[in-house]
Coordinates of C-alpha atoms in Angstrom, one line a residue:
Chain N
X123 CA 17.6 -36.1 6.0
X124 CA 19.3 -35.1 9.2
X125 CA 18.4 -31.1 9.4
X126 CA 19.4 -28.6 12.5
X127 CA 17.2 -25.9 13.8
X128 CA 18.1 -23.1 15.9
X129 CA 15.3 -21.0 17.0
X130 CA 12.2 -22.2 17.9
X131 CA 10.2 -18.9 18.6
X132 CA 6.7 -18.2 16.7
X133 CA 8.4 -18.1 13.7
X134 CA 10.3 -21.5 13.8
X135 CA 8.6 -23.3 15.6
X136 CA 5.6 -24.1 13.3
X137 CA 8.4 -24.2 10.1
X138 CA 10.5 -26.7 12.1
X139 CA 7.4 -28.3 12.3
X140 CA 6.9 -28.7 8.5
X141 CA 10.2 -30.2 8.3
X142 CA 9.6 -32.4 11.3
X143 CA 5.9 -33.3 9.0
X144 CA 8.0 -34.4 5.8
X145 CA 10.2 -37.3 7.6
X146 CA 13.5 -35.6 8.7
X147 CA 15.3 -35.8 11.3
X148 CA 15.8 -32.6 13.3
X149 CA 18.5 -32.0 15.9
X150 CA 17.2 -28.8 18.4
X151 CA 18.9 -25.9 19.7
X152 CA 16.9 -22.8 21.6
X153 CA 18.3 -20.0 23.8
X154 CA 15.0 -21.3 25.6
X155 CA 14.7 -24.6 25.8
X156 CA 11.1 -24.7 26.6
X157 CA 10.5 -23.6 23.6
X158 CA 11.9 -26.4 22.0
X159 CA 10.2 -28.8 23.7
X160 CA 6.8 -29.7 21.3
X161 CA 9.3 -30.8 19.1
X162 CA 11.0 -32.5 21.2
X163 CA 7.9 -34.4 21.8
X164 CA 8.0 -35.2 17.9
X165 CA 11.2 -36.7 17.9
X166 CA 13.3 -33.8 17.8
X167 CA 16.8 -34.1 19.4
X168 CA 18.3 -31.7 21.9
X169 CA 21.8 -30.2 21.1
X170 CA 24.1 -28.0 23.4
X171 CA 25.1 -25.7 21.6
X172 CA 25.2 -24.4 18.1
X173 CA 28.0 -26.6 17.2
X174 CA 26.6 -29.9 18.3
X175 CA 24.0 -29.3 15.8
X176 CA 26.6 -28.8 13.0
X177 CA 28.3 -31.2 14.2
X178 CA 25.2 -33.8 13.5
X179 CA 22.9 -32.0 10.6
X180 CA 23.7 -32.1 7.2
X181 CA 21.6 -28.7 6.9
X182 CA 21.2 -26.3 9.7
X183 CA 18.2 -23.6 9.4
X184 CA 18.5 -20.8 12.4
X185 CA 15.5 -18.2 12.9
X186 CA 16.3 -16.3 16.0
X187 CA 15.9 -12.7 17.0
X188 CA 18.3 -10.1 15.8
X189 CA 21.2 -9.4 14.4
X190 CA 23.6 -9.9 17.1
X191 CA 21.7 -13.5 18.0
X192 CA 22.8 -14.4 14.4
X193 CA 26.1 -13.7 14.8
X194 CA 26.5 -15.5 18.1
X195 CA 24.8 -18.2 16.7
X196 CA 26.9 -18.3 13.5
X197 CA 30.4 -17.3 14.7
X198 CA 30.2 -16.9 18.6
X199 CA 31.6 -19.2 20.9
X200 CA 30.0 -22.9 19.8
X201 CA 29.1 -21.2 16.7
X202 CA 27.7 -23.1 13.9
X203 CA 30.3 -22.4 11.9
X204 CA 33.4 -24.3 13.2
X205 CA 36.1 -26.7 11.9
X206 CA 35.1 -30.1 11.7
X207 CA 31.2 -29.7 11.3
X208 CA 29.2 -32.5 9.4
X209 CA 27.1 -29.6 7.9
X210 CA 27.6 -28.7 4.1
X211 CA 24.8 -26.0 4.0
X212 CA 23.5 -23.2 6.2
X213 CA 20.7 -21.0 6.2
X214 CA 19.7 -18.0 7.9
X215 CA 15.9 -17.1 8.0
X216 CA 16.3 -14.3 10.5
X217 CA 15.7 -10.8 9.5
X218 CA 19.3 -9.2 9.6
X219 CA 22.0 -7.4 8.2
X220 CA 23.2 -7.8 4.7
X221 CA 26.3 -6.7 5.6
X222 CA 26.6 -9.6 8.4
X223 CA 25.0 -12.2 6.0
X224 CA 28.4 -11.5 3.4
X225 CA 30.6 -11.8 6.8
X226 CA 28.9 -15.0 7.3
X227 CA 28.8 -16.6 4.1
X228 CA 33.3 -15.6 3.9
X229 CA 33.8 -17.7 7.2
X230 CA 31.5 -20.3 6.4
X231 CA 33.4 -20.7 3.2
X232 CA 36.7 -20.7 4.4
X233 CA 35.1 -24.2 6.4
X234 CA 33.7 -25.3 3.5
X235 CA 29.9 -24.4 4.3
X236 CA 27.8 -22.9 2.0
X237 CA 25.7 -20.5 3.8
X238 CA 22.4 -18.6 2.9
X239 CA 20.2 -15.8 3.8
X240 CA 16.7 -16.5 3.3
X241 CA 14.4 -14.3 5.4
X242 CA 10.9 -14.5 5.3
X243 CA 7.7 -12.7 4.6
X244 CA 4.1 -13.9 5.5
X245 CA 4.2 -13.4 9.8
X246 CA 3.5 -16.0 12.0
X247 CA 0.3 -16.9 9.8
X248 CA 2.6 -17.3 6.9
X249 CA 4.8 -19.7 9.0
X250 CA 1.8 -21.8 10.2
X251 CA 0.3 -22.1 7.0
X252 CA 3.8 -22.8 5.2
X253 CA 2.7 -20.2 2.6
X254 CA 6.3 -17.7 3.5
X255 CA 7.8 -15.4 0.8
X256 CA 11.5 -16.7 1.1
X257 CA 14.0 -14.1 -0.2
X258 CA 17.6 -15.9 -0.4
X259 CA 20.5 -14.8 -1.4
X260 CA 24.4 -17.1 -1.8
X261 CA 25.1 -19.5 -3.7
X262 CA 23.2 -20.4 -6.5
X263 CA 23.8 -24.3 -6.4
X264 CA 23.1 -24.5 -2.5
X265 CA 20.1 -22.5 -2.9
X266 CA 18.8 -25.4 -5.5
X267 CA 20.1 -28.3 -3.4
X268 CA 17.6 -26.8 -0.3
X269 CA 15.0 -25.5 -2.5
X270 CA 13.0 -28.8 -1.6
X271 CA 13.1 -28.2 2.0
X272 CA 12.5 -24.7 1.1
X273 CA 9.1 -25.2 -0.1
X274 CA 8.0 -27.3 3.1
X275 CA 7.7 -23.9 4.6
X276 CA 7.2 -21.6 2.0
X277 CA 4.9 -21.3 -1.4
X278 CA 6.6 -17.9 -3.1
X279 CA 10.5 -18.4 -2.7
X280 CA 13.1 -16.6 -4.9
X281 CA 17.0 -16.9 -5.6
X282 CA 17.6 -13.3 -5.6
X283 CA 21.7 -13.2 -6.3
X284 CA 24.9 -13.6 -4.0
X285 CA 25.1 -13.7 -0.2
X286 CA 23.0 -10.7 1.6
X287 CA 20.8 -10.3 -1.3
X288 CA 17.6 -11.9 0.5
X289 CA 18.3 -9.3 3.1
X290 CA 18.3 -6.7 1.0
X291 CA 15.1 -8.0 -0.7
X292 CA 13.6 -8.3 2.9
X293 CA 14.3 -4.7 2.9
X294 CA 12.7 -3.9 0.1
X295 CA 9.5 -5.8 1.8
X296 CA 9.8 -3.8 4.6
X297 CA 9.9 -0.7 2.9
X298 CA 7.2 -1.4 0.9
X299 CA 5.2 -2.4 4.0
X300 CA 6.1 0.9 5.5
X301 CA 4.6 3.1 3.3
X302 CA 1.6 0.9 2.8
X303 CA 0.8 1.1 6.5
X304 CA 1.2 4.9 7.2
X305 CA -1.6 5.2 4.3
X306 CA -4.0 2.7 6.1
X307 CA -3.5 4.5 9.1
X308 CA -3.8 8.0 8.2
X309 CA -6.7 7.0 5.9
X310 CA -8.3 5.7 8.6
X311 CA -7.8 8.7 10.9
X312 CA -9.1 10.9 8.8
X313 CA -12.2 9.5 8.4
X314 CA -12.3 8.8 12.1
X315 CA -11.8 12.5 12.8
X316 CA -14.5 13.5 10.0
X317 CA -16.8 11.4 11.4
X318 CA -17.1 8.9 9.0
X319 CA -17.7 5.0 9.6
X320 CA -14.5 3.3 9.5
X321 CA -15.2 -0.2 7.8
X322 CA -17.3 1.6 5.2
X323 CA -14.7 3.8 4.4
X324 CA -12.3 0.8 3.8
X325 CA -15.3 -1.2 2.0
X326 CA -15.0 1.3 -1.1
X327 CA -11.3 3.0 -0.9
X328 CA -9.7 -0.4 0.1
X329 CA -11.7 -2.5 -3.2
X330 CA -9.8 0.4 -5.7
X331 CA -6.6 2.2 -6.4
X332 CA -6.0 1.7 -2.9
X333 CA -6.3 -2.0 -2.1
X334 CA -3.5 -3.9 -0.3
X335 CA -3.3 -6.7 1.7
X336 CA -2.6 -4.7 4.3
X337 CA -5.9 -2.7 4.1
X338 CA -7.4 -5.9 3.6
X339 CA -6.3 -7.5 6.8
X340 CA -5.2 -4.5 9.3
X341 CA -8.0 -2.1 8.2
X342 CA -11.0 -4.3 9.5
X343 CA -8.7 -4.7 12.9
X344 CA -8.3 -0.8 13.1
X345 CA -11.9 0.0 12.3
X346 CA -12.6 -2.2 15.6
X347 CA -9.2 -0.9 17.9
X348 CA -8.1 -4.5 17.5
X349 CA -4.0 -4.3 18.1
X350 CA -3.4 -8.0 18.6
X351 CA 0.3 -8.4 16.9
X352 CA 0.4 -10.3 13.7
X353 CA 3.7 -8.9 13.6
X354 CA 5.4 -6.7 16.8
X355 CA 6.0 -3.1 17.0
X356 CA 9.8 -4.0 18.2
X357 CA 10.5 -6.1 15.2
X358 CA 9.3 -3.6 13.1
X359 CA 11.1 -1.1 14.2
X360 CA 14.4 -3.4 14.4
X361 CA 13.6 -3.8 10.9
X362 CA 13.1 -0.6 9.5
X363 CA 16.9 0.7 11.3
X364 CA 18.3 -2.2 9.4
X365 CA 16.6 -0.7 6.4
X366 CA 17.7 3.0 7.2
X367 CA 21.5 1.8 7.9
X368 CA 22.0 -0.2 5.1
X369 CA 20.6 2.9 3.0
X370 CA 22.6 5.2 5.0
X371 CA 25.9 3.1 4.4
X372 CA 25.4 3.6 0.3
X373 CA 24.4 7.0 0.7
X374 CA 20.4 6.4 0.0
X375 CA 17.9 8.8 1.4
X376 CA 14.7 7.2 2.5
X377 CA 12.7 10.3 3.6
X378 CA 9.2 8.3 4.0
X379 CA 10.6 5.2 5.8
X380 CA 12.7 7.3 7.7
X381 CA 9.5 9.5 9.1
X382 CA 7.1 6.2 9.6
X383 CA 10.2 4.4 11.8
X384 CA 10.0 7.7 13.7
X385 CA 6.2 7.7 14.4
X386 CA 7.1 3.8 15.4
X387 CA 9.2 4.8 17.7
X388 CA 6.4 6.5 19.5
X389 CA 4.1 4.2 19.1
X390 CA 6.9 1.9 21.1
X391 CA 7.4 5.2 23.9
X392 CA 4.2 5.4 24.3
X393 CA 3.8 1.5 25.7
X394 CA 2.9 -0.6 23.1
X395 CA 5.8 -2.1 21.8
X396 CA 4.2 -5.5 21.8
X397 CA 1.1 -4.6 20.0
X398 CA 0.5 -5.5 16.2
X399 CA 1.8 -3.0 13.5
X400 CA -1.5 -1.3 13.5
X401 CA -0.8 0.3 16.3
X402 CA 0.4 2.7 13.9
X403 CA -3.1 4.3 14.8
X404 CA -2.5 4.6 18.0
X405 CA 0.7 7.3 18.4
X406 CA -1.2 8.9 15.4
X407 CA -4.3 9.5 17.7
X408 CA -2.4 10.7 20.7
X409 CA -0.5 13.1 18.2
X410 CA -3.8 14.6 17.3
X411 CA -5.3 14.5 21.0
X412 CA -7.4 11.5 20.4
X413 CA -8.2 8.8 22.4
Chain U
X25 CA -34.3 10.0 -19.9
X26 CA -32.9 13.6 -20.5
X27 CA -29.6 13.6 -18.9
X28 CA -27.1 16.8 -18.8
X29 CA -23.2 16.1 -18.6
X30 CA -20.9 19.1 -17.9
X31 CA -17.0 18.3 -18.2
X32 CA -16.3 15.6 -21.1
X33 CA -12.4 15.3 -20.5
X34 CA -10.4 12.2 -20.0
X35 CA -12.7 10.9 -17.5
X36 CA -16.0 12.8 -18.2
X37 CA -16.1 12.1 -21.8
X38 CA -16.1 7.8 -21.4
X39 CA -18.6 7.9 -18.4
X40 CA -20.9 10.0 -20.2
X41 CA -20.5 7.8 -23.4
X42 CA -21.7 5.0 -21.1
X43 CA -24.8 7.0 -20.6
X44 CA -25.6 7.6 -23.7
X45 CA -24.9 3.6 -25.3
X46 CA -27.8 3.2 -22.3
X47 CA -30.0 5.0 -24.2
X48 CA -30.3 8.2 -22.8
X49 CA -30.5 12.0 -23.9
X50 CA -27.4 13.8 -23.3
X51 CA -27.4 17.6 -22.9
X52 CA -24.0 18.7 -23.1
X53 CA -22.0 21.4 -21.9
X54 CA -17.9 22.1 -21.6
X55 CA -15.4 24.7 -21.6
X56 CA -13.7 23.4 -24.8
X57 CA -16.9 22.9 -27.2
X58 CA -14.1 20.3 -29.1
X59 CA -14.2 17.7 -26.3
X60 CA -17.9 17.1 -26.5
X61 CA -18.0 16.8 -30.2
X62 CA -17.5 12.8 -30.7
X63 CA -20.9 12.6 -28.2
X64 CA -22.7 15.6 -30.2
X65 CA -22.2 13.0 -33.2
X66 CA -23.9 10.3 -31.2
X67 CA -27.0 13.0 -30.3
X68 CA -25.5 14.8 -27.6
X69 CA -27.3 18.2 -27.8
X70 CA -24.8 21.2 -27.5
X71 CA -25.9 23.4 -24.5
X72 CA -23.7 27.3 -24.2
X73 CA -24.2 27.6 -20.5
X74 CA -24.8 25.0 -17.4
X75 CA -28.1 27.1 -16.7
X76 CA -29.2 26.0 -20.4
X77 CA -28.0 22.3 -19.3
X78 CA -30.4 22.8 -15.8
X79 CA -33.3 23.8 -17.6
X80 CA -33.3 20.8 -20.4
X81 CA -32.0 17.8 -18.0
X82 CA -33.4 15.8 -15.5
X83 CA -30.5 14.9 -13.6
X84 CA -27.3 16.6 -14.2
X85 CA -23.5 15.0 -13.9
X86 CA -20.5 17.2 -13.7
X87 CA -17.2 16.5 -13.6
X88 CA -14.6 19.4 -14.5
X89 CA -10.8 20.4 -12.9
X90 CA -11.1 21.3 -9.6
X91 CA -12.8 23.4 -6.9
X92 CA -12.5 26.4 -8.6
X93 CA -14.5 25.0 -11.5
X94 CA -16.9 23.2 -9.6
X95 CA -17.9 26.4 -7.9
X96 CA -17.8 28.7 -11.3
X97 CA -20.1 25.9 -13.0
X98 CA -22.7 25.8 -10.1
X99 CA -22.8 29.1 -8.2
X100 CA -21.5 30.9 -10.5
X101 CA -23.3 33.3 -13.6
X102 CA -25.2 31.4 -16.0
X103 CA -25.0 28.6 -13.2
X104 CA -26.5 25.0 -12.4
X105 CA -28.0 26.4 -9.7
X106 CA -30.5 28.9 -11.3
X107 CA -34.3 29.2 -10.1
X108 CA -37.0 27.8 -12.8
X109 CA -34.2 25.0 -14.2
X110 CA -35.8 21.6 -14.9
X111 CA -33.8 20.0 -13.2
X112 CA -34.3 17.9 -9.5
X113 CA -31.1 16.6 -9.0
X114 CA -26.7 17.6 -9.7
X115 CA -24.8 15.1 -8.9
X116 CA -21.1 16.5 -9.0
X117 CA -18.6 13.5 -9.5
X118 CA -15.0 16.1 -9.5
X119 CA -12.6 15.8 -7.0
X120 CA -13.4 18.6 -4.9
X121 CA -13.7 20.6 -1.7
X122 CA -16.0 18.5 1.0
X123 CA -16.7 22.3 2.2
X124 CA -17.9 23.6 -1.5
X125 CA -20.2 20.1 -1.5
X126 CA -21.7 21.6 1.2
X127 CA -22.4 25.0 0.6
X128 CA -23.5 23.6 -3.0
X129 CA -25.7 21.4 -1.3
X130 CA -27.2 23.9 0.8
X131 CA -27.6 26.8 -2.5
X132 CA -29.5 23.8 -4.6
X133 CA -31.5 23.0 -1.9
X134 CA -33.0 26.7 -1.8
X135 CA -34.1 25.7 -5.3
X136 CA -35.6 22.1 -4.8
X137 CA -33.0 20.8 -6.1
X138 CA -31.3 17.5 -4.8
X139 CA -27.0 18.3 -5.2
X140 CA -24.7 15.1 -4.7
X141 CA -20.7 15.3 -4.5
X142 CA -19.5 11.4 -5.9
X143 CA -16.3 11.3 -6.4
X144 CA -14.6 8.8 -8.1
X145 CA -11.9 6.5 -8.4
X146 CA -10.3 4.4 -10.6
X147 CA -8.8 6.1 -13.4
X148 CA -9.2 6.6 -16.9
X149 CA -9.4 2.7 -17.6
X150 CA -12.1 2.6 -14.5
X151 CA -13.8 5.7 -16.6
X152 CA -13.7 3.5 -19.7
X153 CA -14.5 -0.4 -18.4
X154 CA -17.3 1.7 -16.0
X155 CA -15.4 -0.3 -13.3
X156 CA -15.0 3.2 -11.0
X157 CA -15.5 3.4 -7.2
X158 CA -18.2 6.1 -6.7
X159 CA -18.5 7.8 -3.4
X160 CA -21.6 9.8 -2.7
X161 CA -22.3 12.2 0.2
X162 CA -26.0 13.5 0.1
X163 CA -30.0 13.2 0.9
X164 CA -30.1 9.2 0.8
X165 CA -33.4 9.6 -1.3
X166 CA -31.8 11.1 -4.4
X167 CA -28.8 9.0 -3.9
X168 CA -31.5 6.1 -4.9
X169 CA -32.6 7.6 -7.8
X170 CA -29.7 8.1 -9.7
X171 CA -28.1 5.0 -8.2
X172 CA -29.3 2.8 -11.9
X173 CA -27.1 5.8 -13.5
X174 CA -23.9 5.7 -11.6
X175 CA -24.1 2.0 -12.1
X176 CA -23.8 2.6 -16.1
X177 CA -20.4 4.1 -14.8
X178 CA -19.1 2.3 -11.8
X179 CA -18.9 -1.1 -10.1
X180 CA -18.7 -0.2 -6.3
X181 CA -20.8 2.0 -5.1
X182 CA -21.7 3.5 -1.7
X183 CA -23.5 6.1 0.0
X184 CA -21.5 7.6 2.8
X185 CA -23.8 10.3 4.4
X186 CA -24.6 13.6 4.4
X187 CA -23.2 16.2 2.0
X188 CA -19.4 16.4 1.6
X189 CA -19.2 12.7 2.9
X190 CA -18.1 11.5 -1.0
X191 CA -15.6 14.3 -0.9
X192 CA -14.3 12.9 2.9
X193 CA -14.0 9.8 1.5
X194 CA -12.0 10.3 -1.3
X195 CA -9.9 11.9 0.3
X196 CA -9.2 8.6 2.5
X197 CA -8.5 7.2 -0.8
X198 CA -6.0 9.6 -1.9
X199 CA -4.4 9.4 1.9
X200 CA -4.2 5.9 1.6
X201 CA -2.8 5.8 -2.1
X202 CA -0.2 8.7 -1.2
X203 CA 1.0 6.3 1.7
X204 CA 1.1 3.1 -0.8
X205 CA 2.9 4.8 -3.7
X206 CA 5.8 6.2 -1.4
X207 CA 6.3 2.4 -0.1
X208 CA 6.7 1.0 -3.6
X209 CA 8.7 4.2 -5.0
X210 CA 11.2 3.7 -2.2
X211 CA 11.4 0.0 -1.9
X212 CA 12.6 -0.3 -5.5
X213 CA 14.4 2.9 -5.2
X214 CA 16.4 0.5 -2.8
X215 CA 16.3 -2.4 -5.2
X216 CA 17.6 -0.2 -7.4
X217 CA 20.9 1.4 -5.6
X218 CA 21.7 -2.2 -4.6
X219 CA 21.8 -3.6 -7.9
X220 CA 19.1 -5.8 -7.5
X221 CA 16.9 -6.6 -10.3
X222 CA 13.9 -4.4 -9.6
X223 CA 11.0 -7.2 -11.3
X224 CA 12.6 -10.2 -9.5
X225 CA 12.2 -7.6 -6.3
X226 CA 8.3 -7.2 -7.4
X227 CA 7.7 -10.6 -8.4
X228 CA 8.9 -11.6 -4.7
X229 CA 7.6 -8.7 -2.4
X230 CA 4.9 -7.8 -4.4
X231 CA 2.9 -10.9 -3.8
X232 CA 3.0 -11.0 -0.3
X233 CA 2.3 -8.9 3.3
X234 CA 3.7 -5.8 0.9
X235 CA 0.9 -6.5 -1.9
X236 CA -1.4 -3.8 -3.5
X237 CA -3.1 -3.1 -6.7
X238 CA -0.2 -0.5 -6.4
X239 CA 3.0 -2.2 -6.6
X240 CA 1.2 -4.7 -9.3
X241 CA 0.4 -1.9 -11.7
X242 CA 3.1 0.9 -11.1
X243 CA 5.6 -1.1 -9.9
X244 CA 6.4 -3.2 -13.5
X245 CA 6.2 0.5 -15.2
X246 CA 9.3 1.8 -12.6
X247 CA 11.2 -1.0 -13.1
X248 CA 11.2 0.0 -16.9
X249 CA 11.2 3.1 -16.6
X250 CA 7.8 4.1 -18.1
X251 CA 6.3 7.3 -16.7
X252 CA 3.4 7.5 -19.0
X253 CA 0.2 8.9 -17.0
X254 CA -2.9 7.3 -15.7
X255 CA -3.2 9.9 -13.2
X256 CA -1.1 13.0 -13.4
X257 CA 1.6 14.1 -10.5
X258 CA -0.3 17.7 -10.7
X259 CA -3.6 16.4 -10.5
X260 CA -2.2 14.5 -7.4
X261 CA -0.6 17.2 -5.7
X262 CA -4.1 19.1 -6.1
X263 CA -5.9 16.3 -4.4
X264 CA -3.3 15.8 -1.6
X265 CA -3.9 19.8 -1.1
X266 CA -7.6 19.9 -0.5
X267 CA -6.6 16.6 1.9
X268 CA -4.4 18.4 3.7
X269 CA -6.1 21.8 3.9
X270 CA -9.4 19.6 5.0
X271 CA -7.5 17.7 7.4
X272 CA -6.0 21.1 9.2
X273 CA -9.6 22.8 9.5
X274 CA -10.0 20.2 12.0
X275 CA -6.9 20.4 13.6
X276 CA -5.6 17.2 12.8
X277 CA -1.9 16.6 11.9
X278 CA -1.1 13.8 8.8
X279 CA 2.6 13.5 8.8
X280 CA 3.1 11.2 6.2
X281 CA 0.8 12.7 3.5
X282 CA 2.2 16.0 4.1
X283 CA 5.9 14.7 3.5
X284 CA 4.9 13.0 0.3
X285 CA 2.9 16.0 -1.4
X286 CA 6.1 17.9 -0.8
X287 CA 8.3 15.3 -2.8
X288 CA 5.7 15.4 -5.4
X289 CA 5.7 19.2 -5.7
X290 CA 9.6 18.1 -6.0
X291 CA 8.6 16.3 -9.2
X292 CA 6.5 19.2 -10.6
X293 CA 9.1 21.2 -10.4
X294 CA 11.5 18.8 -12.3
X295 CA 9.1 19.2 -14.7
X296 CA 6.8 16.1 -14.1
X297 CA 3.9 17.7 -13.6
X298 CA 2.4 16.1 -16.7
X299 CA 4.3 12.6 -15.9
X300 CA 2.0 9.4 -13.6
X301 CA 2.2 9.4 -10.1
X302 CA 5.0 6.5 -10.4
X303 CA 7.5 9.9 -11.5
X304 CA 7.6 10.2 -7.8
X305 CA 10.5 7.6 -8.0
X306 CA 12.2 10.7 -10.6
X307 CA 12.5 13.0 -7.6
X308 CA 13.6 10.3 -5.4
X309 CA 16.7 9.7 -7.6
X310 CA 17.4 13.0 -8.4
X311 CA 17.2 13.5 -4.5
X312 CA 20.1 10.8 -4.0
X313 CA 21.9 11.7 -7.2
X314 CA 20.8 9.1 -9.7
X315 CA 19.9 9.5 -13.4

């Protein structure tokens, strides 16, 4: 099949890379080029703009970095979503806006595109690995027609109900994720403070009531100061004021993902931005005059 | 052996069953007689003070309310901690005070006697299947001997350090299960508001980065609406308390548990008190006007 991809970051490039694996054709466009150009090397083709790759794919995947990236990519100028396109289908695998996925899916419709929101869940491992949680929302007919190419990429992958509906499921990841990782952290501190060995701690609380797989992965990191990113800081945080808009815009109070995107934010003041979520630990130990 | 059990409630009464179906004498004591009665008719011998259970037992268990309790049942008149008892070695496996294991610790060991604060966690089920998580704090020595009793009761086991260390690290389980619960109550809180089906939301975001033995066994009870208890909101709200009080005689600041006891003294004052510790998700509705 002839697929698009737009956005080749450490996200998409290694899923672009599955589909490149299965025998399709994939027609390439980057805000960075560079970035494109491993699959390039595979036999990827180079498009100008958004719309060239419309104008050639059948099905265009885009995975880029925020919301307003989506919408210039979807309805900017060169957008993906212009008259004349080749492409039927359309799917978003960025984190993003609900709101903007529904404005999407209207002018995609009114071109004759179907268009989906499928974000992810699984980080750059995830992505590698092709074992992603994919959340999608639209409609439910596209959704089976790419299911196939869906599952190159991903091994848990849900229709979850009309368009924005995978970024509001997303959110719900996030949120969950949130509150997970304020209770590694503050777990952790504690025993740090008290004295206590860090990895033993996490052998017997993280094997009980309190296991995660977020214990399971970022405790061990923790116990060692290990703040390589499996997933940034800055993404987090973009994430988590999606979460705490959308909320805010259907009157919804989120008191604890409110106070963890604030402690986030100092982790980011503070410098580390571009460390792993874990660093969590880090604006919780200069809150409490630690190093 | 001649084993004495002091507190046979919801958790005390299985794990002591489990020493007893090992063979063991059981020298019983409680504050309501009733409770012991179903192990008094498997040979249980009734004792009317924990002084009368010191001077028959070995090794003595006790787990009773809180604190308070603890400190009535071993420093207090007609006391574990009596000179001339039998017994070598308490092993206290309440929730409690790190602080009160340590002056406890320090009162037996005027009298030769060995005192251990072990903690546990896993429930009433974990109490039942003797699948717990002991913690124990104390003289490494006597933590060896009684380690063939504790496994009658509990599948992960580990010795933490000195006295007060079992109580630390339960309360790093409680810290990181506060953080957990708050994740999943507000995620499908979300779920919820936007219409989504809240066990297509867990089946999804449950099994990935967001995963923990949390959202797989509270999450399903939320999303129909079934409060019943495996641990109680007030028990909870005790636990988070010593945490908290713990964590501030050492100056050290834990945002996010403090923010999520006070939603869950929210829920005992809806009237929860009695509810499991999923009923947070009842305060967070009321809280943003939902039924």
């Amino acid at each position: 099949m002839k697929i698009g991809w737009i956005g080749t970051g450490v996200m998409g490039f290694p899923m672009a890379g599955h589909i490149r694996d299965a025998g399709h054709n994939l027609y390439l466009y980057s805000r960075t080029q560079k970035k494109a150009e491993g699959l390039m090397a595979r036999g990827g083709r180079w498009c100008i703009s958004p719309a060239e790759v419309a104008l050639n794919a059948e099905v265009v995947f885009t995975i880029v970095g925020n919301p307003r990236d989506v919408e210039e990519v979807y309805l900017g100028k060169g957008g993906l979503v212009s008259a004349g396109c080749r492409c039927r289908t359309v799917v978003d695998m960025t984190t993003s806006s609900p709101k903007l996925a529904q404005t999407i899916a209207e002018a995609a419709s009114r071109e004759g595109i179907d268009s989906l929101d499928a974000p992810v869940s699984g980080g750059d491992i995830g992505a590698r690995d092709a074992s992603l949680s994919i959340m999608v929302g639209g409609d439910r007919g596209a959704f089976e027609r790419v299911l196939p190419l869906l599952h190159l990429m991903g091994k848990e992958i849900a229709h979850m109900g009309g368009p924005g509906t995978g970024q509001h499921t997303k959110i719900c990841n996030q949120i969950l994720i949130a509150g997970t990782i304020i209770g590694v952290c503050e777990s952790l501190l504690y025993a740090s403070r008290l004295g206590l060995d860090e990895q033993s701690v996490l052998d017997i609380v993280g094997n009980g009531a309190g296991s995660s797989w977020l214990v399971r992965n970022l405790g061990p990191m923790i116990a060692r100061g290990d703040y390589t990113p499996t997933f940034f800081v800055e993404h987090f945080i973009k994430d988590m004021g999606i979460a705490l808009e959308e909320a805010a815009a259907c009157d919804l109070s989120l008191p604890g993902l409110s106070l963890v995107r604030q402690l986030y934010i100092a982790v980011k003041a503070q410098g580390h931005g571009r460390l792993g979520t874990q660093a969590l630990m880090l604006a919780l130990r200069k809150l409490n005059g630690m190093q």
